[in-house]
PDB file of C-alpha atoms in Angstrom:
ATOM      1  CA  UNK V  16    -122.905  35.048  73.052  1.00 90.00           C
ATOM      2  CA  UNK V  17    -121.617  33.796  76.201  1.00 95.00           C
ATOM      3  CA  UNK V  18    -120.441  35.766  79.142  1.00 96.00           C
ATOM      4  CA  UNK V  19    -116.480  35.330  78.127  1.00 95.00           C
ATOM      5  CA  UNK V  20    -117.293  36.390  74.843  1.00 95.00           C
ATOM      6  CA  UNK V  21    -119.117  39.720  75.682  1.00 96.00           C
ATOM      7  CA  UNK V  22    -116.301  40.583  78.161  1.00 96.00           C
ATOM      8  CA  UNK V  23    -113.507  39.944  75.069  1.00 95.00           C
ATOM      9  CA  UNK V  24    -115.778  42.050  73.014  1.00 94.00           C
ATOM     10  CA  UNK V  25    -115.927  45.070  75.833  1.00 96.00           C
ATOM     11  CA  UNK V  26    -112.227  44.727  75.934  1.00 96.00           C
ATOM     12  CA  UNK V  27    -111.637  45.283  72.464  1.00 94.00           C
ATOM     13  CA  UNK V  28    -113.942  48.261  72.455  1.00 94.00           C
ATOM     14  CA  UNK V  29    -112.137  49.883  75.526  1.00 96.00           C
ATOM     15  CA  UNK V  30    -108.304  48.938  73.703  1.00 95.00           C
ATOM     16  CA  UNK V  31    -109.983  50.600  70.460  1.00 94.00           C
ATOM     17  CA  UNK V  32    -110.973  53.543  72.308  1.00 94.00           C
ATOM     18  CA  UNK V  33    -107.680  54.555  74.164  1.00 96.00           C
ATOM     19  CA  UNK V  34    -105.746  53.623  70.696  1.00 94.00           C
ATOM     20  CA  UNK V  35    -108.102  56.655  69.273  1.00 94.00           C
ATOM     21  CA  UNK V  36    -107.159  58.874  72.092  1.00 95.00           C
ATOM     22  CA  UNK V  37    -103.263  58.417  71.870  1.00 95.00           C
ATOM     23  CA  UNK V  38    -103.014  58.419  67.529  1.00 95.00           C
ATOM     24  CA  UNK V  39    -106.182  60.398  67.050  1.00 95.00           C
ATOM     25  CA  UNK V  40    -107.687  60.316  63.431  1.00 94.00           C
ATOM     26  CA  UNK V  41    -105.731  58.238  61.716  1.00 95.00           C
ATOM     27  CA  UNK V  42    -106.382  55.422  64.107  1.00 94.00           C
ATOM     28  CA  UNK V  43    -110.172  56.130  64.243  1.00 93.00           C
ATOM     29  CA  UNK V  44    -110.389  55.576  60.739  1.00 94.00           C
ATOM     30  CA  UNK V  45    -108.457  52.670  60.682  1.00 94.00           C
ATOM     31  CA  UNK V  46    -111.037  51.198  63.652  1.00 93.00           C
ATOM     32  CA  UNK V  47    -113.747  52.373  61.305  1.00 92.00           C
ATOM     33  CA  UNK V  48    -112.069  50.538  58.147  1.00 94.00           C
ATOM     34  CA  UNK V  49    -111.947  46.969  60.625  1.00 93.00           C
ATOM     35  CA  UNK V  50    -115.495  47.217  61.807  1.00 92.00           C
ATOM     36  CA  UNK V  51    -116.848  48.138  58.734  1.00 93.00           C
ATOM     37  CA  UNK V  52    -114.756  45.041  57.168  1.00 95.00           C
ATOM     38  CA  UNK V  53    -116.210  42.886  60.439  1.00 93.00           C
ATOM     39  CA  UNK V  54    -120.127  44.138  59.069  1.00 93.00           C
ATOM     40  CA  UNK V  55    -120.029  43.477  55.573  1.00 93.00           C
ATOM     41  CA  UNK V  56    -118.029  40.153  56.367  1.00 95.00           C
ATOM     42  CA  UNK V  57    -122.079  39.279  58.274  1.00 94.00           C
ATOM     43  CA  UNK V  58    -123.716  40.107  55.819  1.00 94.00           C
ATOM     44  CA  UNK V  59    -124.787  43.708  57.393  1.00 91.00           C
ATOM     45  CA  UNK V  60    -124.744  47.266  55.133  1.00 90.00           C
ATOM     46  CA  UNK V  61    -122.815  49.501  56.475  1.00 90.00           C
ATOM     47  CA  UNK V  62    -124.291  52.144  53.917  1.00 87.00           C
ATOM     48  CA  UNK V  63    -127.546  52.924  55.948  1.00 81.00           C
ATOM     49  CA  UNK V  64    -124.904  53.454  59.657  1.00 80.00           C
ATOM     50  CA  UNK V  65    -123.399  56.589  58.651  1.00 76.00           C
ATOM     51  CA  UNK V  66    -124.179  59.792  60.758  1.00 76.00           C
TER      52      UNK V  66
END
């Protein structure tokens, strides 16, 4: 990953956060629904990353 692409990624994160803050639960579990989408999509379980 090139320098571009981890400042697009750090981006996203920080949008994703703020979006949480202003719509609270219902958008955390929407971010939750996309990454865990993004992680099965490569291949990765998303069963074994719960807290």
């Amino acid at each position: 990953m090139n320098e571009n692409e981890q400042k697009k990624v750090a981006i996203d994160k920080y949008v994703a956060i703020q979006r949480i803050k202003k719509y609270g639960n219902e958008e955390l579990q929407y971010q939750e629904k996309v990454v865990k989408a993004e992680l099965q999509t490569l291949g990765i379980a998303t069963e074994d990353l719960e807290f």
